PDB file of N, CA and C in Angstrom:
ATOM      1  N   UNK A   1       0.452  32.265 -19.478  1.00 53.00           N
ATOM      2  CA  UNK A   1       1.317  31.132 -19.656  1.00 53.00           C
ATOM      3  C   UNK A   1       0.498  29.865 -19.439  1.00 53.00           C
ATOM      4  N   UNK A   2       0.917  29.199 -20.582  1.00 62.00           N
ATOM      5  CA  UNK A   2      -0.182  27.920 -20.666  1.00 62.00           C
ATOM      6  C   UNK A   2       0.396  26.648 -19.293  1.00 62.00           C
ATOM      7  N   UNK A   3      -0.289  25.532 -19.241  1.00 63.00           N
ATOM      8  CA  UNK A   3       0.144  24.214 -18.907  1.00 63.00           C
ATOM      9  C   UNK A   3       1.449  23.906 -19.467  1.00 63.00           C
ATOM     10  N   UNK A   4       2.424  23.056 -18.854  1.00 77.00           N
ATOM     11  CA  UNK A   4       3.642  22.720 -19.498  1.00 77.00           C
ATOM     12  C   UNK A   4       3.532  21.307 -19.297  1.00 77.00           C
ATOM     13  N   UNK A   5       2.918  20.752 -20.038  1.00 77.00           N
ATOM     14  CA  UNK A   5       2.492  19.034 -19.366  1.00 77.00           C
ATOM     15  C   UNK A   5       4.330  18.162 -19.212  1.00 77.00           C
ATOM     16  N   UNK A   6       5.208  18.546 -20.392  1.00 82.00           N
ATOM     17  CA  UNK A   6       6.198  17.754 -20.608  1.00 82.00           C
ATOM     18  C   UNK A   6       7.294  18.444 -19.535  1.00 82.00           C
ATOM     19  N   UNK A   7       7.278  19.877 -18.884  1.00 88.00           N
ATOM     20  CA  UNK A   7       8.007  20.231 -18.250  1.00 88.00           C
ATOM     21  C   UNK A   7       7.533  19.503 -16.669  1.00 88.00           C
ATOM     22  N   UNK A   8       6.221  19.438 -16.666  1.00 87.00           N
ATOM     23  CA  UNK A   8       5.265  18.993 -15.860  1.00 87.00           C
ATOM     24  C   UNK A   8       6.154  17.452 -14.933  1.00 87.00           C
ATOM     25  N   UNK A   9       5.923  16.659 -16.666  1.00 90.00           N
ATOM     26  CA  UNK A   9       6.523  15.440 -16.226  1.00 90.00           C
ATOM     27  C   UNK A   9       7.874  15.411 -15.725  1.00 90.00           C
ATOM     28  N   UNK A  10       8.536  16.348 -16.404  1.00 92.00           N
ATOM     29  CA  UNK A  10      10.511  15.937 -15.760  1.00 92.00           C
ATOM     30  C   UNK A  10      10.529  16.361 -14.855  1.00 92.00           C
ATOM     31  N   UNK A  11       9.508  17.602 -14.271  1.00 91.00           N
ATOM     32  CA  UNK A  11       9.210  18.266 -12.717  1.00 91.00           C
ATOM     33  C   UNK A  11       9.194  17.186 -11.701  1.00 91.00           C
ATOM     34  N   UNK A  12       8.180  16.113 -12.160  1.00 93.00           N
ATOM     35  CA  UNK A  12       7.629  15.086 -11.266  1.00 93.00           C
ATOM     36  C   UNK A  12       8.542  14.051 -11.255  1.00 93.00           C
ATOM     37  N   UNK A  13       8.823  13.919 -12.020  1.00 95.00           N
ATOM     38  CA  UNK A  13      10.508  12.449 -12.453  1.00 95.00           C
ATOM     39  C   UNK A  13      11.574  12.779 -11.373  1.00 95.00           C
ATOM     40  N   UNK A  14      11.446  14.652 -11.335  1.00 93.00           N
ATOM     41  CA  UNK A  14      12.618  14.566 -10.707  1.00 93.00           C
ATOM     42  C   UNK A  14      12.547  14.439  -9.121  1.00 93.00           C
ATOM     43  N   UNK A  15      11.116  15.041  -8.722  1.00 93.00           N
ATOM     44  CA  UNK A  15      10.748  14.985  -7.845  1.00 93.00           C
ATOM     45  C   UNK A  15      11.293  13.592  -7.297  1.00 93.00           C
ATOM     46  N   UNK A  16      10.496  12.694  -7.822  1.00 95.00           N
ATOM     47  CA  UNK A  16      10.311  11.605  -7.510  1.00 95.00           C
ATOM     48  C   UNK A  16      11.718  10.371  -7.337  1.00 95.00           C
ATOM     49  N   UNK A  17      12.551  10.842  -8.156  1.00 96.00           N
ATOM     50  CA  UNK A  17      13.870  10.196  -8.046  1.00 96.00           C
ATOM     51  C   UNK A  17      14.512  11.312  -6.275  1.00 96.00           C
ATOM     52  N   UNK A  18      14.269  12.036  -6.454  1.00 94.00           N
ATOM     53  CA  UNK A  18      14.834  13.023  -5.386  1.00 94.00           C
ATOM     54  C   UNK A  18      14.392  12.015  -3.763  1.00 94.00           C
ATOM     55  N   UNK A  19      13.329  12.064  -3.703  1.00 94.00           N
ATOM     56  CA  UNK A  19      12.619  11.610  -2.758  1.00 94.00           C
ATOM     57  C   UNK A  19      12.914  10.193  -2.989  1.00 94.00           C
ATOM     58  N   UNK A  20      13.037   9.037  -4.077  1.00 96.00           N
ATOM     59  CA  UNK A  20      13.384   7.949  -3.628  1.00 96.00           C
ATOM     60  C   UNK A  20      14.892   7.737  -3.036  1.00 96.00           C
ATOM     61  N   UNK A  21      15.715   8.986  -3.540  1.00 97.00           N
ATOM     62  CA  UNK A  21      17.203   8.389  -3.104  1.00 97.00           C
ATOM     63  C   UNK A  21      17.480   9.332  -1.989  1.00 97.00           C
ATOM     64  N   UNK A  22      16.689  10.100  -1.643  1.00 95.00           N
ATOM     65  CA  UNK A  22      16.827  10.427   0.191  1.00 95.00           C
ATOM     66  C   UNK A  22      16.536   9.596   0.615  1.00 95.00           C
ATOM     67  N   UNK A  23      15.886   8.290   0.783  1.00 96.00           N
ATOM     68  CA  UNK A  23      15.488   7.456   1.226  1.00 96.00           C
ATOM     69  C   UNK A  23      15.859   6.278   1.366  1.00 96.00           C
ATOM     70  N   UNK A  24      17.068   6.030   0.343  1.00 98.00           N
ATOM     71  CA  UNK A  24      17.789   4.709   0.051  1.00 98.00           C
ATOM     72  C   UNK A  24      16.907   4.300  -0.922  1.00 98.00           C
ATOM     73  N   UNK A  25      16.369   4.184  -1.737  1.00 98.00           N
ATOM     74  CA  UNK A  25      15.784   2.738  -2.425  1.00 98.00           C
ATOM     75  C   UNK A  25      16.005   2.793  -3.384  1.00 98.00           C
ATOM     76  N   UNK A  26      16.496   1.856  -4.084  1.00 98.00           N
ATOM     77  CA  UNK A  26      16.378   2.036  -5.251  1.00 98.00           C
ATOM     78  C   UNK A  26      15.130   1.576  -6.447  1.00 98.00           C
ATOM     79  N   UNK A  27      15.509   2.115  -7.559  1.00 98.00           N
ATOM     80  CA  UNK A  27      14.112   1.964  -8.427  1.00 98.00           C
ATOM     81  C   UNK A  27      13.396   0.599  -8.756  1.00 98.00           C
ATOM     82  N   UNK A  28      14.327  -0.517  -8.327  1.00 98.00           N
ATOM     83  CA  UNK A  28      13.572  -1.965  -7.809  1.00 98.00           C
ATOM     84  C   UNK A  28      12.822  -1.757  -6.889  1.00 98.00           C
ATOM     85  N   UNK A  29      13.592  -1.333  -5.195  1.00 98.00           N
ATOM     86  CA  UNK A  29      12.969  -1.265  -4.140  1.00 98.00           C
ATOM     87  C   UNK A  29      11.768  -0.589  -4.593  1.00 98.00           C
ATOM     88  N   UNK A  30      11.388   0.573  -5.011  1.00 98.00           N
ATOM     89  CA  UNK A  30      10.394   1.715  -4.877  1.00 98.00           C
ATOM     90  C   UNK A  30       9.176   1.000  -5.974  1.00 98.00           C
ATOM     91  N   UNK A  31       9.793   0.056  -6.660  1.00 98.00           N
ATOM     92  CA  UNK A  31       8.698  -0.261  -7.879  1.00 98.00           C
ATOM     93  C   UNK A  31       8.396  -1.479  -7.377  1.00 98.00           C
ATOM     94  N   UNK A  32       8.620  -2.061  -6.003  1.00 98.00           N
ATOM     95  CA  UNK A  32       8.821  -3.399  -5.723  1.00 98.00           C
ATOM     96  C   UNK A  32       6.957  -3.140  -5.299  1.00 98.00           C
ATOM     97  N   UNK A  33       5.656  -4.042  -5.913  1.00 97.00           N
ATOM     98  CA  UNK A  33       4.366  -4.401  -5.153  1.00 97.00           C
ATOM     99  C   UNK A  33       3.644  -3.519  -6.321  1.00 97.00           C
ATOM    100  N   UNK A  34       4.504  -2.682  -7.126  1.00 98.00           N
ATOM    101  CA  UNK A  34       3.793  -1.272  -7.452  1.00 98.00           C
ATOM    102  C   UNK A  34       3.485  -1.661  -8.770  1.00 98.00           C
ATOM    103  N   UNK A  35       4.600  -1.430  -9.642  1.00 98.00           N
ATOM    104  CA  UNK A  35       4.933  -1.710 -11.282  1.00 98.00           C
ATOM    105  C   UNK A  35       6.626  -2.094 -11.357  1.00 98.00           C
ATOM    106  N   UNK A  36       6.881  -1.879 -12.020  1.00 98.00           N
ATOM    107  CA  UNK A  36       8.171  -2.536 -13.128  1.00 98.00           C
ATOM    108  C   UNK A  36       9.021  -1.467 -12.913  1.00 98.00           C
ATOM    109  N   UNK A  37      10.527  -1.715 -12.298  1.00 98.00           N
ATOM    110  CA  UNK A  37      11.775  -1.062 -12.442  1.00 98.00           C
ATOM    111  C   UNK A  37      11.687  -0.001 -13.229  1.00 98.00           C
ATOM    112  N   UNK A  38      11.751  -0.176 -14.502  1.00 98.00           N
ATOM    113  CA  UNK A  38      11.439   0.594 -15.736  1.00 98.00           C
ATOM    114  C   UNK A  38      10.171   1.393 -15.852  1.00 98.00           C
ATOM    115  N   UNK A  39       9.203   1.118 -15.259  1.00 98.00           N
ATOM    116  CA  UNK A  39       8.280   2.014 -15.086  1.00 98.00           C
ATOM    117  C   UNK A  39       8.935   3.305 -14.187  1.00 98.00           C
ATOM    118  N   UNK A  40       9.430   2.990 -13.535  1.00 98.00           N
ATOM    119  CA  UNK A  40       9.941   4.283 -12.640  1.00 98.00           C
ATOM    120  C   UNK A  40      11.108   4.920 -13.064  1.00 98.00           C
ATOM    121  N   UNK A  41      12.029   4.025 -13.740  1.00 98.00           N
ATOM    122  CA  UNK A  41      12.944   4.957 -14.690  1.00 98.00           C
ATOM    123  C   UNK A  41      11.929   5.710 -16.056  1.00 98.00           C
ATOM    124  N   UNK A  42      11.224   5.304 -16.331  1.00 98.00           N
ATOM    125  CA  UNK A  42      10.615   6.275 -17.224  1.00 98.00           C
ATOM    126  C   UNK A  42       9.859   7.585 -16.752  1.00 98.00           C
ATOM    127  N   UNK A  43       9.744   7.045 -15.607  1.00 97.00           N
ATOM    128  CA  UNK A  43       8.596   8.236 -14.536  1.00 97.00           C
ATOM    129  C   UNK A  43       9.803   9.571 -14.781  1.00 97.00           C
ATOM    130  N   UNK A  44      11.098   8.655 -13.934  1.00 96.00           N
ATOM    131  CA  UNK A  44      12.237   9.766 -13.118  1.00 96.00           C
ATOM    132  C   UNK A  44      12.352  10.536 -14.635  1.00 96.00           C
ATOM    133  N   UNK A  45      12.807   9.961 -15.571  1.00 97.00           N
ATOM    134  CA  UNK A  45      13.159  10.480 -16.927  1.00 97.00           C
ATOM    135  C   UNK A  45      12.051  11.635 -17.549  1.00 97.00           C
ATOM    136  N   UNK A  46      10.876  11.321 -16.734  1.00 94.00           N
ATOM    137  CA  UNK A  46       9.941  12.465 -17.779  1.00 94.00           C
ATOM    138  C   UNK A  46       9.242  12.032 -18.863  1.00 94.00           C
ATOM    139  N   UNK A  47       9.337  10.519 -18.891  1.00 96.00           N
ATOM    140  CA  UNK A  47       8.983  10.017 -20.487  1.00 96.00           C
ATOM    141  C   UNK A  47       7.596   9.246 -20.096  1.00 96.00           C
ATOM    142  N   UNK A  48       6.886   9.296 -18.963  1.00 95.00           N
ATOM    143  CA  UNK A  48       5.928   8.720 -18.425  1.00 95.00           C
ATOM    144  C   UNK A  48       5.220   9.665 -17.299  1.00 95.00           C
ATOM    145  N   UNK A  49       4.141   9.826 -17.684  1.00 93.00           N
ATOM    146  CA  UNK A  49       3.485  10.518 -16.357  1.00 93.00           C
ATOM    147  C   UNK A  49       2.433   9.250 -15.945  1.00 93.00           C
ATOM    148  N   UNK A  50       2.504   9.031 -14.232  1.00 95.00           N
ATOM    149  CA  UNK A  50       1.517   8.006 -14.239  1.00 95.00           C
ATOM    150  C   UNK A  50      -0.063   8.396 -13.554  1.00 95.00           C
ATOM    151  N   UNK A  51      -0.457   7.457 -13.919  1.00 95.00           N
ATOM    152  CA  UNK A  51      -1.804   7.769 -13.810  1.00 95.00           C
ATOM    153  C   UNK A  51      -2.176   7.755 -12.285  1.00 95.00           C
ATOM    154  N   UNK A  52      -3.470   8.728 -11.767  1.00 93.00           N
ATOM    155  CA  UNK A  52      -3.355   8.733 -10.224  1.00 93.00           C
ATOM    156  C   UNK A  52      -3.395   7.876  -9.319  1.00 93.00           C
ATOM    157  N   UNK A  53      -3.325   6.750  -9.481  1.00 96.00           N
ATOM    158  CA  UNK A  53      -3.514   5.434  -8.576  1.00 96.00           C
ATOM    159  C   UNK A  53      -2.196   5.124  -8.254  1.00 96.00           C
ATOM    160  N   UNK A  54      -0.811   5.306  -9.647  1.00 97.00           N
ATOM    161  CA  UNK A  54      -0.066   4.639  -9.385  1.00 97.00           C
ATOM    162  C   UNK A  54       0.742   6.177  -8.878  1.00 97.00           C
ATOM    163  N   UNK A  55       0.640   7.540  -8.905  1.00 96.00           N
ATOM    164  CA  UNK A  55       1.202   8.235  -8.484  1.00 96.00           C
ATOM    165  C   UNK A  55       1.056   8.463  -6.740  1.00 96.00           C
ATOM    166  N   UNK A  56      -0.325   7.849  -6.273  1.00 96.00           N
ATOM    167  CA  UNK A  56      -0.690   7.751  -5.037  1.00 96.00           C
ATOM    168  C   UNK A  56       0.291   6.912  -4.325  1.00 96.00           C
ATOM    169  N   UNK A  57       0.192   5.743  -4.916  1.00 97.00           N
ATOM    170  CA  UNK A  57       1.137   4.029  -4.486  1.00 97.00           C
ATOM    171  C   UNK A  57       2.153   4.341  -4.252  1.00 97.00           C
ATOM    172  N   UNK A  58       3.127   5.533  -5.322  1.00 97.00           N
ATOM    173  CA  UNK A  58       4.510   5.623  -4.855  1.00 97.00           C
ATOM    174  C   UNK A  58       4.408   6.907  -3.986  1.00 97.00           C
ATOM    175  N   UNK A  59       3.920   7.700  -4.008  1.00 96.00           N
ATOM    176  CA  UNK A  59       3.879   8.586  -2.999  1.00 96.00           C
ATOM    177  C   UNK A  59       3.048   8.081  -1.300  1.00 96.00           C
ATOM    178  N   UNK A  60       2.773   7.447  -1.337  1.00 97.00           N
ATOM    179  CA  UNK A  60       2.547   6.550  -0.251  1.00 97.00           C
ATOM    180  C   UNK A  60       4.120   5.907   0.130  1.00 97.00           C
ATOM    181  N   UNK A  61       4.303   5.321  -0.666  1.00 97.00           N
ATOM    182  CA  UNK A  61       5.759   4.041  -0.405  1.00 97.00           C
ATOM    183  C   UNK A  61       6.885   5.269   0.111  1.00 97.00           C
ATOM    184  N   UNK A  62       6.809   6.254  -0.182  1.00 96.00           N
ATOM    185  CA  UNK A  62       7.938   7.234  -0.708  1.00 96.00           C
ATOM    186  C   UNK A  62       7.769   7.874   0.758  1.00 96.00           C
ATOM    187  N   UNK A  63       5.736   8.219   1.608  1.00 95.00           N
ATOM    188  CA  UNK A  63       5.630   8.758   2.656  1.00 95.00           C
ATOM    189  C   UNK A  63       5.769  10.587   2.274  1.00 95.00           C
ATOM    190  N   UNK A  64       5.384  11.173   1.184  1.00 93.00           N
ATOM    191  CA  UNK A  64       5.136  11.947   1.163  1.00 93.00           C
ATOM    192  C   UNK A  64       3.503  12.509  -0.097  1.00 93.00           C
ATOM    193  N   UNK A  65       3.116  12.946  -0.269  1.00 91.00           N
ATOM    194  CA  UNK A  65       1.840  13.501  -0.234  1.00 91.00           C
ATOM    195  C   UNK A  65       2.026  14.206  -1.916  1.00 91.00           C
ATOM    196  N   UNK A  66       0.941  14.199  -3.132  1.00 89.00           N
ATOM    197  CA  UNK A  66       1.199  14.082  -3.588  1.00 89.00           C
ATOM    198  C   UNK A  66       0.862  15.626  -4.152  1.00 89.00           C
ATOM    199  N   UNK A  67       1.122  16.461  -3.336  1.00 84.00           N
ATOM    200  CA  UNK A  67       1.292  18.090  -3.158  1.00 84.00           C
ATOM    201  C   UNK A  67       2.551  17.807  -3.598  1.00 84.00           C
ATOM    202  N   UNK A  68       3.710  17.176  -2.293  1.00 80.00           N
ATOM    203  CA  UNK A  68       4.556  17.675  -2.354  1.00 80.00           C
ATOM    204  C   UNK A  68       5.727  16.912  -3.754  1.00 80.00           C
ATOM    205  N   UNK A  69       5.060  15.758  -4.478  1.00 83.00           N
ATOM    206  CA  UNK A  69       5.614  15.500  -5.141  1.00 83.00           C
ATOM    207  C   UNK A  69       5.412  16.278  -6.764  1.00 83.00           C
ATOM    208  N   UNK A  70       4.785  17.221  -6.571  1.00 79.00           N
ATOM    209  CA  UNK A  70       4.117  17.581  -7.810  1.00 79.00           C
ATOM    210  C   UNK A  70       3.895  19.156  -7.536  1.00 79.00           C
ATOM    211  N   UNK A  71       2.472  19.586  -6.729  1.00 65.00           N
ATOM    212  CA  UNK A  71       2.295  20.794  -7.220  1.00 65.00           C
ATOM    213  C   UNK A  71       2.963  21.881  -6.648  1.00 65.00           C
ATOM    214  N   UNK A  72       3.821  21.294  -5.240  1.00 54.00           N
ATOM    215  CA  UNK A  72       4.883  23.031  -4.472  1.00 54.00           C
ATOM    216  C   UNK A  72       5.418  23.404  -5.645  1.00 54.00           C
ATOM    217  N   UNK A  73       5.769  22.614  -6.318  1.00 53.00           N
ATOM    218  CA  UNK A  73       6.945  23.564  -7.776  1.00 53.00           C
ATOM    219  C   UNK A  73       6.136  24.640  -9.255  1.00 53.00           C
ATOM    220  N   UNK A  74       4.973  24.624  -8.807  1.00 49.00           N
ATOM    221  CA  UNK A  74       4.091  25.833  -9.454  1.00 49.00           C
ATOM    222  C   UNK A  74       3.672  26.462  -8.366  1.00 49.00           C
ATOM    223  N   UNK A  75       4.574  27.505  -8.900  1.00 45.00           N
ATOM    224  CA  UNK A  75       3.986  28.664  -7.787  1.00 45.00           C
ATOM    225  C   UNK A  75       2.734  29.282  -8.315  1.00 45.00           C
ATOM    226  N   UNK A  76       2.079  29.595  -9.252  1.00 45.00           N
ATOM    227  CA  UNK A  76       1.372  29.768  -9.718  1.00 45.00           C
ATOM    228  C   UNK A  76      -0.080  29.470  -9.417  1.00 45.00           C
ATOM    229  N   UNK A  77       0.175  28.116  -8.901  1.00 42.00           N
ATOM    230  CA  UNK A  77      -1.088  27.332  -8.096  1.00 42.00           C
ATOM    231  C   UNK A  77      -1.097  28.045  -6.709  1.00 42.00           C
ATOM    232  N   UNK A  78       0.159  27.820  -5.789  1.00 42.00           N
ATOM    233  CA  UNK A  78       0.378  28.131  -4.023  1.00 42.00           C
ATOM    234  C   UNK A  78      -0.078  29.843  -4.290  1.00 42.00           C
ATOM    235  N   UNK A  79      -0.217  30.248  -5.185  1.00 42.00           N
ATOM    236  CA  UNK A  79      -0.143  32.009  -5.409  1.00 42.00           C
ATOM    237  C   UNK A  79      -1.559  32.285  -5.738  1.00 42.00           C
ATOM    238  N   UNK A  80      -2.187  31.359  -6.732  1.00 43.00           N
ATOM    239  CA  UNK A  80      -3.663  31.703  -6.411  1.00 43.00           C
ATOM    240  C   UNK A  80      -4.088  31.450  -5.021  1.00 43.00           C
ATOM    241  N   UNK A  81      -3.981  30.037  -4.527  1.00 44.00           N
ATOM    242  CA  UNK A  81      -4.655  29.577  -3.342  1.00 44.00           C
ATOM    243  C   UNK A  81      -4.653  30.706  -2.540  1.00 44.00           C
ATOM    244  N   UNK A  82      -3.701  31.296  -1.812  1.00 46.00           N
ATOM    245  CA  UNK A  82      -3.108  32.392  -1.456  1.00 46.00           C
ATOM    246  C   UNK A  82      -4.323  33.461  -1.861  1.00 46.00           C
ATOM    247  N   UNK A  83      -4.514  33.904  -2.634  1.00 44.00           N
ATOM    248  CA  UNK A  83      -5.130  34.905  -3.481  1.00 44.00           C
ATOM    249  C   UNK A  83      -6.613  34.797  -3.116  1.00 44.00           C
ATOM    250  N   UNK A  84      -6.891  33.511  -3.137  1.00 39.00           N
ATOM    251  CA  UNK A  84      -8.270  32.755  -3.154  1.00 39.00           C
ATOM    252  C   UNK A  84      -8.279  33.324  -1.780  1.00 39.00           C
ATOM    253  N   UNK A  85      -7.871  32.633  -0.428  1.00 43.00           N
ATOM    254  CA  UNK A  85      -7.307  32.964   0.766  1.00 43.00           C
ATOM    255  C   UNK A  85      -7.645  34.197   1.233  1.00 43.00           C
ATOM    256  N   UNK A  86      -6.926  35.116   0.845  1.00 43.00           N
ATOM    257  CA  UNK A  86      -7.042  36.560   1.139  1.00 43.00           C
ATOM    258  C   UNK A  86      -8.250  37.466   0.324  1.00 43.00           C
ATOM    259  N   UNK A  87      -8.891  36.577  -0.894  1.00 41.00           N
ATOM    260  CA  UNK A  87     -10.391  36.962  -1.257  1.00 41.00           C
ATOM    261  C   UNK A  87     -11.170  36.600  -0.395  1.00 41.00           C
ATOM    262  N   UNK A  88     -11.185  35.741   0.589  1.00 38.00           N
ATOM    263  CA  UNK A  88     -12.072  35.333   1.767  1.00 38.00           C
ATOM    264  C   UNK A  88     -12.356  36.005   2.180  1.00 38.00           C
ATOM    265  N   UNK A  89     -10.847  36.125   2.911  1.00 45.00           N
ATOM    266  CA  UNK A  89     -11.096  37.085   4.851  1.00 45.00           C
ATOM    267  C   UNK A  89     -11.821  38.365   3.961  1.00 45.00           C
ATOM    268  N   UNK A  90     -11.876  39.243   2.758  1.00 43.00           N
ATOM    269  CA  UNK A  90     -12.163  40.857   2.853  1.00 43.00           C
ATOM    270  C   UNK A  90     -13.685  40.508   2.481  1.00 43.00           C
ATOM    271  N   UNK A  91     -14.297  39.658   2.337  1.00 42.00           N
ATOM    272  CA  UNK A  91     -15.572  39.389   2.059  1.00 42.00           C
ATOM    273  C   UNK A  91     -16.320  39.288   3.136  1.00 42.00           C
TER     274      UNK A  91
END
């Protein structure tokens, strides 16, 4: 099973709306120093993936790490690491 870049993005949109409205803010507040209102409704929507500087900025503002805004939801990744992990210790 390949990359899903576009499932990728609505993964991260949603992430990312999730985590701004546990938090109170809204998509002014969260885009407030960063980028543009609309930049972050396009993020939440899936129609924008941003580039790593600005995915850092809001995951900073947001106070969570940009594991958890992105890669916990492929298990695929946590399942190699894992794998990788337990190829260690038998070596």
């Amino acid at each position: 099973m390949g990359f899903d870049v576009e499932n990728a993005a609505k993964i991260l949109g949603n992430n990312i709306m999730i985590e701004r409205k546990n938090r109170g803010l809204s998509q002014y507040e969260l885009a407030d120093g960063i980028c543009s209102q609309s930049m972050i409704s396009s993020i939440e929507k899936g129609h924008y993936v941003p580039n790593s500087i600005l995915l850092a900025q809001l995951c900073n503002k947001l106070g969570i790490s940009i594991h958890n805004a992105m890669l916990n939801n492929f298990f695929e990744i946590g399942e190699s690491r894992e794998n990788t992990k337990k190829d260690r210790k038998s070596l």
